[in-house]
C-alpha positions as semicolon CSV with decimal commas, in nm:
position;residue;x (nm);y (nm);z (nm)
1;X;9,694;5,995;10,642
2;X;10,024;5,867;10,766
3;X;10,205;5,852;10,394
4;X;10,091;6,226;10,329
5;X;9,939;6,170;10,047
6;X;9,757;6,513;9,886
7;X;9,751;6,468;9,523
8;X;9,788;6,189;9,268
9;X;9,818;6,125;8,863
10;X;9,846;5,795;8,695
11;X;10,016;5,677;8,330
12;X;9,895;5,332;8,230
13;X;10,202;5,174;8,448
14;X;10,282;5,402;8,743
15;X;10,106;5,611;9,005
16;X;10,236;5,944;9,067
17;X;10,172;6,067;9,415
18;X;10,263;6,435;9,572
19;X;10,326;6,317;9,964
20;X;10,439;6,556;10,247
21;X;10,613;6,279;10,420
22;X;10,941;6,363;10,556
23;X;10,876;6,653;10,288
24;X;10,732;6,924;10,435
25;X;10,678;7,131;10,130
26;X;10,588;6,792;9,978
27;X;10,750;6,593;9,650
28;X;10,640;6,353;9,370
29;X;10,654;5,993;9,427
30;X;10,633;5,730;9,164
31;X;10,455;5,367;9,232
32;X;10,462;5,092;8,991
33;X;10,134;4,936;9,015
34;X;10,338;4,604;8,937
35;X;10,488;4,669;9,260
36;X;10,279;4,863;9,509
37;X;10,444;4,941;9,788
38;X;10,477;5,287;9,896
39;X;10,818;5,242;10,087
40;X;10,957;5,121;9,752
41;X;10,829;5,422;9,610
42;X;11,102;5,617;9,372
43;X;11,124;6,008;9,396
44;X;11,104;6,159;9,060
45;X;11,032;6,515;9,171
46;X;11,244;6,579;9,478
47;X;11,123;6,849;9,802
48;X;11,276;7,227;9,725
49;X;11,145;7,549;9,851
50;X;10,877;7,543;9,652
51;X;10,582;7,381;9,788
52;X;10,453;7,108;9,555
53;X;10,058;7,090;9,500
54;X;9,938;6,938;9,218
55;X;10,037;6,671;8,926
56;X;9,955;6,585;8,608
57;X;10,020;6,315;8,321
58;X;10,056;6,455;8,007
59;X;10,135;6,196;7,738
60;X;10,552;6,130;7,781
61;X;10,538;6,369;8,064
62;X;10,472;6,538;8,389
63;X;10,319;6,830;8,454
64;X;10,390;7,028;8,858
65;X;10,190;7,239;8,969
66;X;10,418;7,486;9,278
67;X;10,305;7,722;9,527
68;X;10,617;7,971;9,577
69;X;10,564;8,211;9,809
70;X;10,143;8,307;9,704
71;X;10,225;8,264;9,314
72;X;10,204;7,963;9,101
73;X;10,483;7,793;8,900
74;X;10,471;7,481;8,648
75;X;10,741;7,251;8,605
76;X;10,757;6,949;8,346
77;X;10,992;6,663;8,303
78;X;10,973;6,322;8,115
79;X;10,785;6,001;8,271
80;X;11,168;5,854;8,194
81;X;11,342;6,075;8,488
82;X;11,549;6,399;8,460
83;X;11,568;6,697;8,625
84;X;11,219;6,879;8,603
85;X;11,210;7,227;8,391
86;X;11,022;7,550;8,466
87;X;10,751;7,618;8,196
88;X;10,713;7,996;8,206
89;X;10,348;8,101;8,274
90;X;10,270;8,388;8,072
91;X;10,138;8,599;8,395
92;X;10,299;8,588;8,718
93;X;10,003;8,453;8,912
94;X;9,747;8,174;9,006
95;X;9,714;7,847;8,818
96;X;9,320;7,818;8,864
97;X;9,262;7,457;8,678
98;X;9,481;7,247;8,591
99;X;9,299;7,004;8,279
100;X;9,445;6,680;8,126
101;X;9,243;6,506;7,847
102;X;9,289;6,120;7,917
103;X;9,296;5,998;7,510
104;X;9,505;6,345;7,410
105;X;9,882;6,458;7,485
106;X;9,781;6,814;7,613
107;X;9,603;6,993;7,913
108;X;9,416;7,293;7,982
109;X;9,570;7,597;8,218
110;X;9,371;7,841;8,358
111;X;9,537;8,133;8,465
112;X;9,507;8,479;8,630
113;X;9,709;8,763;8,797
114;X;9,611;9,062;8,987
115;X;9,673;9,287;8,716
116;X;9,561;8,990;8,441
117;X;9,251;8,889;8,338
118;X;9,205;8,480;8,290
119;X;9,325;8,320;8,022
120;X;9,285;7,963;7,879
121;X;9,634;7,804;7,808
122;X;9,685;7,484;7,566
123;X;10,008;7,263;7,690
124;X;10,133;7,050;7,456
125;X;10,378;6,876;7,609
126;X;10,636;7,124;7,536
127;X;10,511;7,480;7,520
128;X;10,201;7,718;7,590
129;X;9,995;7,897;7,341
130;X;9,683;8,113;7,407
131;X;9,320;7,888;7,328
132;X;9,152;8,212;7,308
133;X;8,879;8,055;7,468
134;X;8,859;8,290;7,793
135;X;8,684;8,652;7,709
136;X;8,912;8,939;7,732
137;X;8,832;9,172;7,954
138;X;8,726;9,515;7,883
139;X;8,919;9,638;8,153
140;X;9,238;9,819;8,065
141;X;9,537;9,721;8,355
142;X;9,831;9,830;8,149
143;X;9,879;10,075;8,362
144;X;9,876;9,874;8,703
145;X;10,166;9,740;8,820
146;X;10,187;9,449;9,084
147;X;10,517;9,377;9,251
148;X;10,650;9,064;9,514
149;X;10,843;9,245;9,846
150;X;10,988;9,050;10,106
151;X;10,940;9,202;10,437
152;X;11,170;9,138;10,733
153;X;10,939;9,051;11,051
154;X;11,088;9,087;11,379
155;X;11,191;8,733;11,383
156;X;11,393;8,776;11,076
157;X;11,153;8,556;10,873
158;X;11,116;8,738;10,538
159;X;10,705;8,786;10,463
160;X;10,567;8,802;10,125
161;X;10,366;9,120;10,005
162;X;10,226;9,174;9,730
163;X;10,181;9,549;9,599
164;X;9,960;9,652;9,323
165;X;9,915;10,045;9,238
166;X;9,925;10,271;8,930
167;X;10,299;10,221;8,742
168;X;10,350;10,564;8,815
169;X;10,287;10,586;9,170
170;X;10,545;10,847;9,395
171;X;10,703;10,708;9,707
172;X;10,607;11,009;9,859
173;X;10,442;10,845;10,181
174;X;10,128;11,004;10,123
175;X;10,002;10,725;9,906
176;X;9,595;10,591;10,049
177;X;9,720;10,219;10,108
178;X;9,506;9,904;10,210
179;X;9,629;9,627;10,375
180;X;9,421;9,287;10,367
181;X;9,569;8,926;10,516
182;X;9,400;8,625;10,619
183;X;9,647;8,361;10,743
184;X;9,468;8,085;10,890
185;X;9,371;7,729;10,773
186;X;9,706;7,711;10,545
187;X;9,469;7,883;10,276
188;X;9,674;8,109;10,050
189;X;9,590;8,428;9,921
190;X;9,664;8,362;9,544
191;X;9,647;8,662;9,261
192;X;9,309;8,757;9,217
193;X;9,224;8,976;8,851
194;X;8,962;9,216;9,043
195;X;8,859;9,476;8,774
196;X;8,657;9,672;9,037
197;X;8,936;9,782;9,232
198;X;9,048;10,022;8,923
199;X;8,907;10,294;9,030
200;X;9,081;10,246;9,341
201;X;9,452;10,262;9,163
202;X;9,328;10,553;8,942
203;X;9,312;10,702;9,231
204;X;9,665;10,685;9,354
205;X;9,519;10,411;9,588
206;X;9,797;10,076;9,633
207;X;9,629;9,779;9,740
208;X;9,872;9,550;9,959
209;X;9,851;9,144;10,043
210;X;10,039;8,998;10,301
211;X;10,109;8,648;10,285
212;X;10,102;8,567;10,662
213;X;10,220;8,307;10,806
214;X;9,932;8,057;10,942
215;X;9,820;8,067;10,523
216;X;9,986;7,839;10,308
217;X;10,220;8,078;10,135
218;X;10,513;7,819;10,175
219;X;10,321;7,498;10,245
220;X;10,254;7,302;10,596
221;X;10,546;7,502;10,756
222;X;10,423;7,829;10,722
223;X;10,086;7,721;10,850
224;X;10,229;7,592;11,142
225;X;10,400;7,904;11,257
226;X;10,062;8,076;11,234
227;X;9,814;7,834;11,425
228;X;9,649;7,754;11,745
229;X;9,936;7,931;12,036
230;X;10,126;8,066;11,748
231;X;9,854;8,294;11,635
232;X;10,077;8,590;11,764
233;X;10,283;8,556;11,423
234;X;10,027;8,645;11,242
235;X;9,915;8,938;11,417
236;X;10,280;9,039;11,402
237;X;10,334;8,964;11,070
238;X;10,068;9,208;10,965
239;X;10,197;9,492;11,131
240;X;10,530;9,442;11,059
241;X;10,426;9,452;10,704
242;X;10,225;9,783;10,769
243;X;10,558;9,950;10,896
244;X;10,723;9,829;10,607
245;X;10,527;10,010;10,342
246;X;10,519;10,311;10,592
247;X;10,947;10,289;10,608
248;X;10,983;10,257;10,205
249;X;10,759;10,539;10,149
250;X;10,399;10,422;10,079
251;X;10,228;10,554;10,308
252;X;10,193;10,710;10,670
253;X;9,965;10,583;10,982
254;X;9,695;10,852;10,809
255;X;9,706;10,696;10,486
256;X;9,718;10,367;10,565
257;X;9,365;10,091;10,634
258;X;9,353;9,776;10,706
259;X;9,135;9,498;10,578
260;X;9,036;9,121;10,668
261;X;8,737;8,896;10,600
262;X;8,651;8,630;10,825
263;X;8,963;8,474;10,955
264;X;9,072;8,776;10,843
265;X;8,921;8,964;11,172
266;X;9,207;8,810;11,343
267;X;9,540;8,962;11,197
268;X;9,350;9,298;11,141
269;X;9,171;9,294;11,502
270;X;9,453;9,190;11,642
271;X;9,681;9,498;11,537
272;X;9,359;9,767;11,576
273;X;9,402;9,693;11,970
274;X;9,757;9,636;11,989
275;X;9,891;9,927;11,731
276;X;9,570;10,173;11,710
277;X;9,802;10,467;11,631
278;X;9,904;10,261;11,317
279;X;9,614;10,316;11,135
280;X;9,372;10,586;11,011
281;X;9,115;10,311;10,946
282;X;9,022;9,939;10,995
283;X;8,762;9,732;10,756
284;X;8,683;9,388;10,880
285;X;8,401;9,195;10,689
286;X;8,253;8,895;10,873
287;X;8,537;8,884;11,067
288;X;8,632;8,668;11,376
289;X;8,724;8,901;11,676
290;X;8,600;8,685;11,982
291;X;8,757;8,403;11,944
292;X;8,724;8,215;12,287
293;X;8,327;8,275;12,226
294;X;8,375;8,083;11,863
295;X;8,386;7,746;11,967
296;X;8,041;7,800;12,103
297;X;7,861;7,891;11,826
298;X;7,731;7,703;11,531
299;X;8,078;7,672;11,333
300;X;8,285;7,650;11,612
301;X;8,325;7,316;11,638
302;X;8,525;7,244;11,346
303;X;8,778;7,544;11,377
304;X;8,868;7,420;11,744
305;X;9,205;7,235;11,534
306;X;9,309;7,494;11,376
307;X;9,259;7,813;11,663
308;X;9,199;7,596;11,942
309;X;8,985;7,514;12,219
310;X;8,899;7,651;12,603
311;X;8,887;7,282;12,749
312;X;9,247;7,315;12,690
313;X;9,581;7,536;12,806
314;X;9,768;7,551;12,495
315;X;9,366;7,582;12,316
316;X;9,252;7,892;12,557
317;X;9,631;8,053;12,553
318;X;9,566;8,030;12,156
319;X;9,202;8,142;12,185
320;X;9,297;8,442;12,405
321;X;9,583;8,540;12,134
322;X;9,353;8,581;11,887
323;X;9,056;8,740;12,056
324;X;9,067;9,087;11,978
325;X;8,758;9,202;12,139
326;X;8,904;9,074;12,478
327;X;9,168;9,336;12,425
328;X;8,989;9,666;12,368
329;X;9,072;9,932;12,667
330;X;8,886;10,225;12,762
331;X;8,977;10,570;12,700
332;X;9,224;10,459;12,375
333;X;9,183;10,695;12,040
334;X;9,129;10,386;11,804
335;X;9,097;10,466;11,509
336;X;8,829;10,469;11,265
337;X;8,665;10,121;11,252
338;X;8,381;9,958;10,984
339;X;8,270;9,603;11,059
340;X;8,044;9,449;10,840
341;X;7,810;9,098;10,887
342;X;7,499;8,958;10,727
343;X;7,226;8,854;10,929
344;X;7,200;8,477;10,786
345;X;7,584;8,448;10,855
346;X;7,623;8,069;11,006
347;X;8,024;8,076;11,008
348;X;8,095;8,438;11,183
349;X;7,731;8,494;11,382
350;X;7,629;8,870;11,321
351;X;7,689;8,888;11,760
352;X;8,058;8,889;11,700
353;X;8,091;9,181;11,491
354;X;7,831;9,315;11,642
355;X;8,000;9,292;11,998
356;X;8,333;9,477;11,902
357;X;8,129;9,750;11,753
358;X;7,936;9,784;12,077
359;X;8,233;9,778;12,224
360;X;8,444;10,011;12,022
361;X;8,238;10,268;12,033
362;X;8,232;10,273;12,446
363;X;8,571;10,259;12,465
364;X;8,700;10,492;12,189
365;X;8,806;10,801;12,286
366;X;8,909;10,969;11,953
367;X;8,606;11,018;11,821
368;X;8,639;10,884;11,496
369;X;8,282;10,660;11,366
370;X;8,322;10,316;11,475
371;X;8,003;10,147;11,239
372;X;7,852;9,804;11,192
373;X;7,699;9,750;10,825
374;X;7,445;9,472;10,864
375;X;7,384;9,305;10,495
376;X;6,952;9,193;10,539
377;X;6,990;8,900;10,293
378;X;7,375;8,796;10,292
379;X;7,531;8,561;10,519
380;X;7,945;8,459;10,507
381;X;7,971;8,653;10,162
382;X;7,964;8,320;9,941
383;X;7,649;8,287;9,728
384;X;7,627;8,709;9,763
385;X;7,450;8,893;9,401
386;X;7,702;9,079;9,228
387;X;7,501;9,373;9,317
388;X;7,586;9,296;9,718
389;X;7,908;9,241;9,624
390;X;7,952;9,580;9,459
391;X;7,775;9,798;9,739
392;X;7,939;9,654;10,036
393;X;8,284;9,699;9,783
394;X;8,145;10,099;9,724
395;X;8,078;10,121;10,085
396;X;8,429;9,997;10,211
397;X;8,635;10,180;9,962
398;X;8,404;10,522;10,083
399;X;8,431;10,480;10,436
400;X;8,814;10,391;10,411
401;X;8,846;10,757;10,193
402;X;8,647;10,988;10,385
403;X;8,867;10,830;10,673
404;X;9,190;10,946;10,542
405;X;9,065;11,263;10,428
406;X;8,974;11,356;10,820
407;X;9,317;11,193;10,948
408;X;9,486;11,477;10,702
């Protein structure tokens, strides 16, 4: 829509509106419905560097919901104007819902982190307080720790990553580290409380997120750097995170997997064939990784705006970016590789996983297993039993260990 518009509240006089018009990272208008007129409109929460997504009425005030940099932040400030005020969220994380009650001053707040389980948060118009509504979780965390770095990519752009390990973890760069990024579609990769991945960081595993750019870490911008021709950035932005956690001591090119699901295929594909001696392994569930084939397939349609299309230049030169199975060379020791796909899959078809294994394993000349798991009864990993979700989890987390244990 030309005014932006993304999000609205209303009080019983005004309409509130969150509009990326001439606001990239989007503000908060405010419409008097005496007076409709959107050009009249008054700004009551102004554009900063964080990226404005949500708003809320609560009695005398409003409630923002921000997107800084993959984490969520709330802000409040009276219908009557003034400066809006952080409201500190009790875990640095992801503000899931977001409930008003339309008769009651107060709202609902569903939150999580990666090393916090969900909790159920009362506002009142002032403060928080626990509902105790949301079970706790058996799981003990306390001692996972989970850490914000900004990483310097070549273009001096600083990349969010998110680190999560055991508290006491050694620098010693010897750590087993995996790397997962999506960056496409402007989707963000917000904290996630996975209790599964304990027995990862009781291992001395670290499990690493990078924020790409072509996600929505910092709103329509960052998207933008990451789509269609620009796809390169997020390729690049991967790696260069990879050699940051290699340079402060993480990790080493033996130690060190990558991960991406769907979308995901592209960032990881993308730096298996252009930095193979980076890594000792490379998991890609579902993943896109022939991407001028995509538009010809059953989902490809859709996804032609955001990676592109081979009717056009700038679509194909975008296309050709991203397609990582274009760019596999014979007689190159890549490194060990797992794809996975499900045979009902009607966003990634099981062909295009299928193809870079095929091809993978004619090319490679290292001689480490390059392996396609095929799921019978699964398709794009939505709607999969816990049980699925567990095994192909179990099976990842194996191959990725008995990979660095042969790269030693």
């Amino acid at each position: 829509m030309a005014d932006g518009v993304t999000a609205f509240a209303t009080s019983p006089d005004t309409l509130y509106l969150v509009s990326h018009r001439d606001a990239p990272r989007s503000q908060v208008l405010a419409v008097p419905f005496a007076v409709p007129d959107l050009s009249r409109a008054r700004v009551v929460v102004p554009a900063g560097e964080r990226v404005v997504e949500a708003v809320r009425v609560v009695g005398d005030r409003l409630l923002v919901r921000d997107l800084d940099g993959g984490v969520h932040r709330v802000r409040h400030a009276p219908l009557s104007g003034g400066e809006p005020a952080d409201l500190p969220l009790p875990v640095e994380g992801a503000l899931w819902e977001l409930t008003t009650h339309p008769e009651r001053p107060e709202a609902l707040l569903l939150a999580a982190g990666w090393t916090d389980a969900p909790r159920l948060y009362r506002y009142d118009g002032e403060t928080l307080e626990d509902t105790g509504l949301a079970p706790r979780s058996p799981v003990d965390f306390g001692d996972v720790h989970a850490r914000t770095l900004h990483v310097p990519a070549r273009d001096g752009t600083r990349i969010p990553l998110t680190v999560i390990h055991h508290k006491d973890l050694e620098l010693d760069g010897d750590n087993p580290v995996l790397l997962t990024g999506y960056g496409s579609h402007g989707m963000s990769d917000l904290p996630e409380f996975r209790p599964e991945m304990l027995a990862w960081y009781e291992r001395g595993g670290v499990y690493a997120v990078a924020h790409l750019r072509g996600g929505g870490a910092y709103g329509r911008e960052w998207h933008e750097a990451g789509r269609g021709p620009r796809k390169e950035t997020t390729i690049t932005d991967f790696i260069d995170c990879a050699e940051h956690l290699i340079a402060l001591g993480y990790t080493r090119p033996g130690r060190l997997a990558g991960e991406g699901v769907s979308a995901g295929g592209i960032p990881t594909g993308g730096a298996l064939v252009r930095r193979p001696e980076l890594w000792a392994a490379m998991a890609m569930q579902v993943p896109t990784v022939n991407a001028t084939r995509t538009e010809f397939s059953e989902n490809g349609p859709i996804n032609v705006p955001e990676f592109g299309s081979v009717t056009t230049e700038d679509g194909l030169r975008g296309l050709l970016i991203a397609d990582a199975y274009l760019r596999v060379e014979d007689g190159v020791p890549y490194p060990a590789v797992l794809l996975t796909t499900g045979r009902r899959d009607a966003r990634v078809p099981p062909w295009q996983p299928a193809k870079l294994a095929a091809r993978l394993q004619a090319a490679r000349a290292s001689g480490r297993p390059v392996l396609l798991r095929v799921e019978e009864h699964g398709g794009h990993g939505a709607g999969s039993t816990r049980e699925q979700e567990h095994a192909l989890l179990a099976d990842v987390l194996a191959f990725l260990l008995h990979a660095f244990e042969a790269s030693r």
